[in-house]
CSV table of C-alpha atoms in Angstrom, one decimal:
chain,number,residue,atom,x,y,z
A,1234,MET,CA,4.6,60.6,13.8
A,1235,ARG,CA,7.7,62.0,13.8
A,1236,ALA,CA,10.9,60.7,11.8
A,1237,CYS,CA,13.7,59.0,13.7
A,1238,VAL,CA,16.2,61.7,14.5
A,1239,PRO,CA,19.8,61.1,13.6
A,1240,LEU,CA,22.1,59.9,16.3
A,1241,ILE,CA,24.1,63.2,16.5
A,1242,VAL,CA,21.1,65.1,16.9
A,1243,ALA,CA,19.5,62.7,19.5
A,1244,MET,CA,23.0,63.0,21.4
A,1245,LEU,CA,22.7,66.8,21.3
A,1246,CYS,CA,19.2,66.5,22.8
A,1247,SER,CA,20.3,64.2,25.4
A,1248,LEU,CA,23.1,66.6,26.5
A,1249,ALA,CA,20.9,69.7,26.5
A,1250,TRP,CA,18.5,67.6,29.0
A,1251,ALA,CA,21.5,66.7,31.0
A,1252,ASP,CA,22.3,70.2,31.1
A,1253,LEU,CA,18.5,70.9,32.5
A,1254,TYR,CA,18.9,68.1,34.7
A,1255,SER,CA,21.8,69.7,36.5
A,1256,ALA,CA,19.7,73.0,37.3
A,1257,PRO,CA,20.0,73.9,41.0
A,1258,SER,CA,16.4,72.6,41.6
A,1259,SER,CA,15.3,71.0,44.8
A,1260,CYS,CA,12.8,68.3,46.2
A,1261,ARG,CA,12.3,70.3,49.3
A,1262,ASP,CA,8.5,70.3,49.9
A,1263,ARG,CA,7.9,68.6,46.6
A,1264,CYS,CA,8.4,65.0,47.5
A,1265,GLN,CA,5.5,62.7,45.8
A,1266,GLU,CA,4.2,65.8,43.8
A,1267,ALA,CA,2.3,64.9,40.6
A,1268,PHE,CA,4.6,64.8,37.5
A,1269,ASP,CA,4.9,68.4,35.8
A,1270,ARG,CA,6.7,68.5,32.4
A,1271,HIS,CA,7.4,72.2,33.1
A,1272,GLN,CA,10.0,71.4,36.2
A,1273,PRO,CA,13.5,71.1,35.0
A,1274,CYS,CA,13.7,68.1,37.6
A,1275,HIS,CA,11.2,65.9,39.6
A,1276,CYS,CA,10.3,64.3,42.8
A,1277,ASP,CA,7.6,61.8,41.9
A,1278,ALA,CA,7.9,58.1,42.8
A,1279,ARG,CA,8.6,57.2,39.2
A,1280,CYS,CA,11.5,59.9,38.7
A,1281,PRO,CA,14.4,57.2,39.5
A,1282,GLU,CA,13.0,55.1,36.6
A,1283,PHE,CA,13.2,57.9,34.0
A,1284,GLY,CA,16.4,59.4,35.5
A,1285,ASN,CA,14.8,62.8,35.9
A,1286,CYS,CA,14.9,63.6,39.8
A,1287,CYS,CA,16.3,66.4,41.3
A,1288,LYS,CA,19.6,65.7,42.7
A,1289,ASP,CA,18.7,65.8,46.4
A,1290,PHE,CA,15.6,63.4,45.5
A,1291,GLU,CA,17.2,60.5,47.4
A,1292,SER,CA,18.1,62.5,50.6
A,1293,LEU,CA,14.8,64.3,50.8
A,1294,CYS,CA,12.3,61.8,49.4
A,1295,GLY,CA,13.9,58.3,49.2
A,1296,HIS,CA,14.4,57.6,52.9
A,1297,GLU,CA,16.3,54.5,53.3
A,1298,GLY,CA,15.2,51.3,54.8
A,1299,PHE,CA,16.3,49.8,58.4
A,1300,SER,CA,17.3,53.5,59.1
A,1301,TYR,CA,15.5,52.9,62.4
A,1302,SER,CA,17.5,49.8,63.5
A,1303,SER,CA,20.2,49.3,65.8
A,1304,ASP,CA,21.9,46.8,63.0
A,1305,ALA,CA,21.3,49.0,60.0
A,1306,ILE,CA,22.9,48.3,56.8
A,1307,THR,CA,24.8,51.6,55.7
A,1308,LYS,CA,25.4,52.8,52.3
A,1309,GLU,CA,29.1,52.3,52.8
A,1310,GLU,CA,28.3,48.9,53.4
A,1311,LEU,CA,26.0,48.3,50.7
A,1312,GLN,CA,28.9,49.8,48.2
A,1313,SER,CA,31.5,47.2,49.9
A,1314,ILE,CA,29.2,44.1,49.6
A,1315,SER,CA,28.4,45.1,45.9
A,1316,GLU,CA,31.9,45.4,44.9
A,1317,LYS,CA,32.5,41.9,46.5
A,1318,ILE,CA,29.5,40.5,44.5
A,1319,TYR,CA,31.0,42.4,41.3
A,1320,ARG,CA,34.2,40.7,41.8
A,1321,ALA,CA,32.7,37.3,42.4
A,1322,ASP,CA,30.7,36.9,39.3
A,1323,THR,CA,33.1,34.6,37.6
A,1324,ASN,CA,30.0,33.4,35.6
A,1325,LYS,CA,29.5,36.7,33.5
A,1326,ALA,CA,29.9,36.9,29.8
A,1327,GLN,CA,33.5,38.0,28.6
A,1328,LYS,CA,33.5,40.8,25.9
A,1329,GLU,CA,33.9,38.3,23.0
A,1330,ASP,CA,30.8,36.3,24.4
A,1331,VAL,CA,28.3,39.1,23.9
A,1332,ILE,CA,28.3,41.7,21.2
A,1333,ILE,CA,25.7,44.4,20.9
A,1334,ASN,CA,24.8,47.0,18.6
A,1335,SER,CA,23.1,49.8,20.7
A,1336,GLN,CA,22.7,52.1,17.8
A,1337,ASN,CA,20.5,55.7,18.5
A,1338,ARG,CA,20.1,57.1,21.6
A,1339,ILE,CA,17.3,59.4,22.1
A,1340,SER,CA,16.5,61.7,24.9
A,1341,PRO,CA,14.3,60.8,28.0
A,1342,SER,CA,11.5,63.1,26.5
A,1343,GLU,CA,11.0,61.2,23.6
A,1344,THR,CA,10.6,57.6,25.3
A,1345,ARG,CA,6.5,57.8,24.9
A,1346,ASP,CA,6.9,58.5,21.0
A,1347,GLN,CA,7.2,54.8,20.2
A,1348,VAL,CA,9.5,55.3,17.4
A,1349,ASP,CA,11.5,52.8,15.9
A,1350,CYS,CA,15.2,54.5,15.7
A,1351,CYS,CA,17.4,51.4,15.4
A,1352,PRO,CA,17.0,49.2,12.2
A,1353,GLU,CA,19.1,46.4,13.6
A,1354,PRO,CA,18.7,44.1,16.4
A,1355,LEU,CA,20.3,44.9,19.8
A,1356,PHE,CA,22.4,41.7,20.2
A,1357,THR,CA,24.7,41.2,17.0
A,1358,TYR,CA,26.4,38.0,18.7
A,1359,VAL,CA,25.9,36.0,21.8
A,1360,ASN,CA,28.1,32.9,22.6
A,1361,GLU,CA,25.2,30.5,23.7
A,1362,LYS,CA,27.8,28.2,25.3
A,1363,LEU,CA,27.2,30.3,28.3
A,1364,PHE,CA,23.7,29.0,28.5
A,1365,SER,CA,25.0,25.6,29.2
A,1366,LYS,CA,26.3,26.7,32.6
A,1367,PRO,CA,24.4,25.5,35.4
A,1368,THR,CA,22.9,28.6,36.7
A,1369,TYR,CA,22.2,30.0,33.2
A,1370,ALA,CA,20.4,26.6,32.2
A,1371,ALA,CA,18.5,26.5,35.2
A,1372,PHE,CA,17.4,30.2,34.8
A,1373,ILE,CA,16.2,29.7,31.2
A,1374,ASN,CA,14.1,26.6,32.3
A,1375,LEU,CA,12.0,29.3,34.3
A,1376,LEU,CA,11.4,31.8,31.9
A,1377,ASN,CA,8.6,29.9,30.0
A,1378,ASN,CA,6.7,28.9,33.0
A,1379,TYR,CA,4.4,32.0,33.0
A,1380,GLN,CA,1.5,33.6,31.3
A,1381,ARG,CA,2.6,37.4,30.4
A,1382,ALA,CA,-0.9,38.7,30.7
A,1383,THR,CA,-1.8,40.0,34.2
A,1384,GLY,CA,-5.3,38.8,35.3
A,1385,ARG,CA,-4.8,35.5,34.6
A,1386,GLY,CA,-4.0,32.9,37.5
A,1387,GLU,CA,-0.5,31.2,37.4
A,1388,HIS,CA,-0.6,27.4,38.1
A,1389,PHE,CA,2.6,25.5,38.3
A,1390,SER,CA,3.1,21.9,37.7
A,1391,ALA,CA,5.2,19.7,39.9
A,1392,GLN,CA,8.2,20.0,37.2
A,1393,GLN,CA,7.8,23.7,37.3
A,1394,LEU,CA,8.1,23.8,41.0
A,1395,ALA,CA,11.0,21.8,41.0
A,1396,GLU,CA,12.7,24.3,38.3
A,1397,GLN,CA,12.3,26.8,40.9
A,1398,ASP,CA,14.1,24.7,43.7
A,1399,ALA,CA,16.9,23.6,41.1
A,1400,PHE,CA,17.6,27.2,40.4
A,1401,LEU,CA,18.0,28.1,44.0
A,1402,ARG,CA,20.1,25.3,44.4
A,1403,GLU,CA,22.2,26.3,41.9
A,1404,VAL,CA,22.8,30.0,42.6
A,1405,MET,CA,23.5,29.2,46.1
A,1406,LYS,CA,26.4,27.2,45.1
A,1407,THR,CA,28.0,30.2,43.4
A,1408,ALA,CA,30.4,32.3,45.1
A,1409,VAL,CA,28.2,35.4,44.4
A,1410,MET,CA,25.6,34.2,46.4
A,1411,LYS,CA,27.7,33.0,49.2
A,1412,GLU,CA,29.0,36.4,49.4
A,1413,LEU,CA,25.4,37.7,49.6
A,1414,TYR,CA,24.6,35.4,52.6
A,1415,ALA,CA,27.7,35.9,54.4
A,1416,PHE,CA,27.0,39.5,54.5
A,1417,LEU,CA,23.4,39.1,55.4
A,1418,HIS,CA,24.0,36.6,58.2
A,1419,HIS,CA,26.7,39.0,59.6
A,1420,GLN,CA,24.1,41.7,59.5
A,1421,ASN,CA,21.7,39.6,61.7
A,1422,ARG,CA,19.3,39.5,58.7
A,1423,TYR,CA,19.3,35.5,58.6
A,1424,SER,CA,20.4,32.9,61.1
A,1425,SER,CA,20.9,30.0,58.6
A,1426,GLU,CA,21.3,29.6,54.8
A,1427,GLN,CA,18.1,27.6,54.9
A,1428,GLU,CA,16.0,30.3,56.4
A,1429,PHE,CA,17.6,32.7,53.5
A,1430,VAL,CA,16.9,30.4,50.8
A,1431,SER,CA,13.4,29.8,52.2
A,1432,ASP,CA,13.0,33.7,52.2
A,1433,LEU,CA,14.2,34.1,48.7
A,1434,LYS,CA,11.9,31.5,47.3
A,1435,ASN,CA,8.8,33.2,49.0
A,1436,MET,CA,9.9,36.7,48.1
A,1437,TRP,CA,10.4,35.9,44.5
A,1438,PHE,CA,8.4,33.1,43.5
A,1439,GLY,CA,5.3,33.6,45.6
A,1440,LEU,CA,2.4,34.3,43.7
A,1441,TYR,CA,0.2,37.5,44.6
A,1442,SER,CA,-2.7,39.4,42.6
A,1443,ARG,CA,-2.0,42.4,40.3
A,1444,GLY,CA,-5.4,42.5,39.3
A,1445,ASN,CA,-9.0,40.7,39.3
A,1446,GLY,CA,-8.0,38.7,42.7
A,1447,GLU,CA,-6.2,36.1,40.5
A,1448,GLU,CA,-2.9,35.1,41.7
A,1449,ASP,CA,-1.4,36.3,38.4
A,1450,SER,CA,2.2,37.4,39.3
A,1451,SER,CA,5.6,37.1,41.3
A,1452,GLY,CA,8.8,39.2,41.6
A,1453,PHE,CA,10.7,36.8,39.2
A,1454,GLU,CA,7.9,36.7,36.7
A,1455,HIS,CA,7.7,40.5,36.7
A,1456,VAL,CA,11.5,41.3,37.0
A,1457,PHE,CA,12.9,38.7,34.5
A,1458,SER,CA,10.3,37.2,32.3
A,1459,GLY,CA,8.0,40.3,31.6
A,1460,GLU,CA,4.6,41.2,32.0
A,1461,VAL,CA,1.9,42.8,30.1
A,1462,LYS,CA,-0.7,44.8,31.9
A,1463,LYS,CA,-3.2,47.4,30.5
A,1464,GLY,CA,-1.8,47.0,27.2
A,1465,LYS,CA,1.7,48.0,28.0
A,1466,VAL,CA,5.0,45.8,29.1
A,1467,THR,CA,6.0,45.8,32.8
A,1468,GLY,CA,9.2,44.4,34.3
A,1469,PHE,CA,11.2,42.5,31.9
A,1470,HIS,CA,14.5,43.7,33.0
A,1471,ASN,CA,16.8,40.6,31.8
A,1472,TRP,CA,19.2,40.5,28.7
A,1473,ILE,CA,18.9,36.6,28.4
A,1474,ARG,CA,15.2,36.8,28.2
A,1475,PHE,CA,15.7,39.7,25.6
A,1476,TYR,CA,18.1,38.2,23.7
A,1477,MET,CA,16.1,34.9,23.2
A,1478,GLN,CA,12.9,36.7,22.6
A,1479,GLU,CA,14.6,38.9,20.0
A,1480,LYS,CA,16.1,35.8,18.0
A,1481,GLU,CA,12.6,34.4,17.8
A,1482,GLY,CA,11.4,37.6,16.3
A,1483,LEU,CA,9.3,38.5,19.3
A,1484,VAL,CA,11.2,41.5,20.4
A,1485,ASP,CA,12.0,44.7,18.2
A,1486,TYR,CA,14.7,47.2,19.7
A,1487,TYR,CA,13.8,50.5,19.2
A,1488,SER,CA,16.6,52.8,21.0
A,1489,HIS,CA,18.2,53.7,24.3
A,1490,ILE,CA,18.5,56.5,26.7
A,1491,TYR,CA,21.3,55.3,28.7
A,1492,ASP,CA,24.7,53.3,28.3
A,1493,GLY,CA,26.4,52.5,31.1
A,1494,PRO,CA,30.2,53.5,31.7
A,1495,TRP,CA,31.5,49.9,32.2
A,1496,ASP,CA,34.0,48.8,29.5
A,1497,SER,CA,33.5,45.0,30.4
A,1498,TYR,CA,30.4,43.0,31.5
A,1499,PRO,CA,28.3,43.4,33.1
A,1500,ASP,CA,27.0,46.8,31.7
A,1501,VAL,CA,23.9,48.6,32.0
A,1502,LEU,CA,21.4,49.6,28.9
A,1503,ALA,CA,18.0,51.7,29.3
A,1504,MET,CA,16.1,51.0,26.5
A,1505,GLN,CA,12.9,51.1,24.6
A,1506,PHE,CA,11.5,48.2,22.5
A,1507,ASN,CA,8.4,46.5,21.5
A,1508,TRP,CA,7.5,43.0,22.9
A,1509,ASP,CA,5.1,41.2,20.3
A,1510,GLY,CA,2.8,43.9,19.9
A,1511,TYR,CA,3.3,45.8,23.1
A,1512,TYR,CA,5.6,48.8,23.7
A,1513,LYS,CA,8.2,49.1,26.7
A,1514,GLU,CA,8.6,52.7,27.4
A,1515,VAL,CA,11.5,52.4,29.6
A,1516,GLY,CA,13.2,49.1,30.4
A,1517,SER,CA,16.8,48.9,32.3
A,1518,ALA,CA,18.8,45.8,32.3
A,1519,PHE,CA,22.2,44.6,33.2
A,1520,ILE,CA,24.0,43.4,30.0
A,1521,GLY,CA,26.5,40.1,30.1
A,1522,SER,CA,25.9,39.3,33.8
A,1523,SER,CA,25.2,35.9,35.2
A,1524,PRO,CA,21.8,35.3,36.5
A,1525,GLU,CA,23.2,34.8,40.1
A,1526,PHE,CA,24.8,38.3,39.9
A,1527,GLU,CA,21.5,39.9,39.2
A,1528,PHE,CA,19.7,37.8,41.6
A,1529,ALA,CA,22.0,38.7,44.3
A,1530,LEU,CA,22.0,42.3,43.8
A,1531,TYR,CA,18.4,42.7,43.4
A,1532,SER,CA,17.6,40.4,46.4
A,1533,LEU,CA,20.3,42.7,48.3
A,1534,CYS,CA,18.5,46.0,47.6
A,1535,PHE,CA,14.9,44.4,48.2
A,1536,ILE,CA,16.1,43.2,51.8
A,1537,ALA,CA,18.2,46.1,52.8
A,1538,ARG,CA,16.2,49.1,51.1
A,1539,PRO,CA,12.8,47.7,50.4
A,1540,GLY,CA,10.8,50.1,48.2
A,1541,LYS,CA,13.8,52.7,48.3
A,1542,VAL,CA,16.5,53.6,46.1
A,1543,CYS,CA,19.7,51.3,46.8
A,1544,GLN,CA,23.1,52.9,46.1
A,1545,LEU,CA,25.6,50.4,45.2
A,1546,SER,CA,29.2,50.6,43.7
A,1547,LEU,CA,30.5,48.1,40.9
A,1548,GLY,CA,34.0,48.5,39.7
A,1549,GLY,CA,34.2,51.8,41.0
A,1550,TYR,CA,31.1,53.1,39.4
A,1551,PRO,CA,28.0,54.4,41.4
A,1552,LEU,CA,24.9,52.4,40.4
A,1553,ALA,CA,21.5,52.7,42.0
A,1554,ILE,CA,18.5,50.1,42.0
A,1555,GLN,CA,15.0,50.7,42.8
A,1556,THR,CA,12.8,48.3,44.4
A,1557,TYR,CA,9.1,48.1,45.2
A,1558,THR,CA,7.3,46.0,47.6
A,1559,TRP,CA,3.7,44.5,47.1
A,1560,ASP,CA,1.7,45.8,49.8
A,1561,LYS,CA,-1.4,44.2,49.3
A,1562,SER,CA,-0.4,40.6,50.5
A,1563,THR,CA,2.3,39.2,52.6
A,1564,TYR,CA,4.0,36.0,53.4
A,1565,GLY,CA,5.2,34.6,56.7
A,1566,ASN,CA,5.5,36.8,59.7
A,1567,GLY,CA,3.9,39.8,57.5
A,1568,LYS,CA,6.9,39.9,54.9
A,1569,LYS,CA,6.3,41.7,51.7
A,1570,TYR,CA,6.6,40.1,48.4
A,1571,ILE,CA,9.0,41.8,45.6
A,1572,ALA,CA,6.9,43.9,43.3
A,1573,THR,CA,9.6,44.9,41.0
A,1574,ALA,CA,13.4,45.8,41.0
A,1575,TYR,CA,15.6,47.5,38.3
A,1576,VAL,CA,18.6,49.7,37.5
A,1577,VAL,CA,17.4,53.4,37.8
A,1578,SER,CA,20.9,55.3,37.4
A,1579,SER,CA,24.8,55.3,37.1
A,1580,THR,CA,25.6,58.7,38.1
A,1581,GLN,CA,29.0,60.5,38.8
């Protein structure tokens, strides 16, 4: 196994990769082609996750949801509402509340090497007074309600079901979720707040099977708590969960391939880590955001761009979120569960 490269070499490698990525290549006639490491940029379904798509991937391959609808949500509207949600997140961490040590950055081509390039934890300090805020407390109560191994059915107690409802009640009190509901109501997606909350509960907490026919997964478990499938970490896109597991000695931070441009929270980090014996090759997460902020943006993108790349704007910087639908089972009137949602890029 190779030795960990020094930070300066990793940065040079990353810059070299960026030059390659900007080569004048196209996804024309290449959408959904198999990954080929010899290509300078890619057009497969997972290229947004690894940040190596061709520049025209979204326009040629990432056809956006609701484009057929007379009340389609435009890219400009998504950027506008995401900025409003960003400004409304008064529960986010302040700079002095969270101190991270991102350490060594590697190139995307090195993410499979499973080399620990960072001797120190990611989180140097977190002001845990944040966790006493109602939405944080309600969110944290949910994290240990799941078995991380897929293939094992999930069964909730009355208390755990009540915790799901409590979380939804708390986030709906926030300005962040009020902004989101007002926008979706105006867009004719929901006729009442009750309908909206009911849909959120189904799409995020409804159980479905990722394998063996067991109801072993949900959008919330996958995205925020994390799962292990076929020996690999899947999901696990939340900074609070990461911090708490790292504090317990269950997460070992290895490296990162991307650090966002924001000079205040929320920020974005795409990282590699080991979770109690299982590796996460690329795990992007907001850092320092409130639970309602992440919940709102992921919900927005799943509703407006299901299974597509969703182009947003936060503090003047562009941000892309990818969602995937779970197509093997549905709820309600043929609606699909959320399979996953995560930040894929922030490009100029």
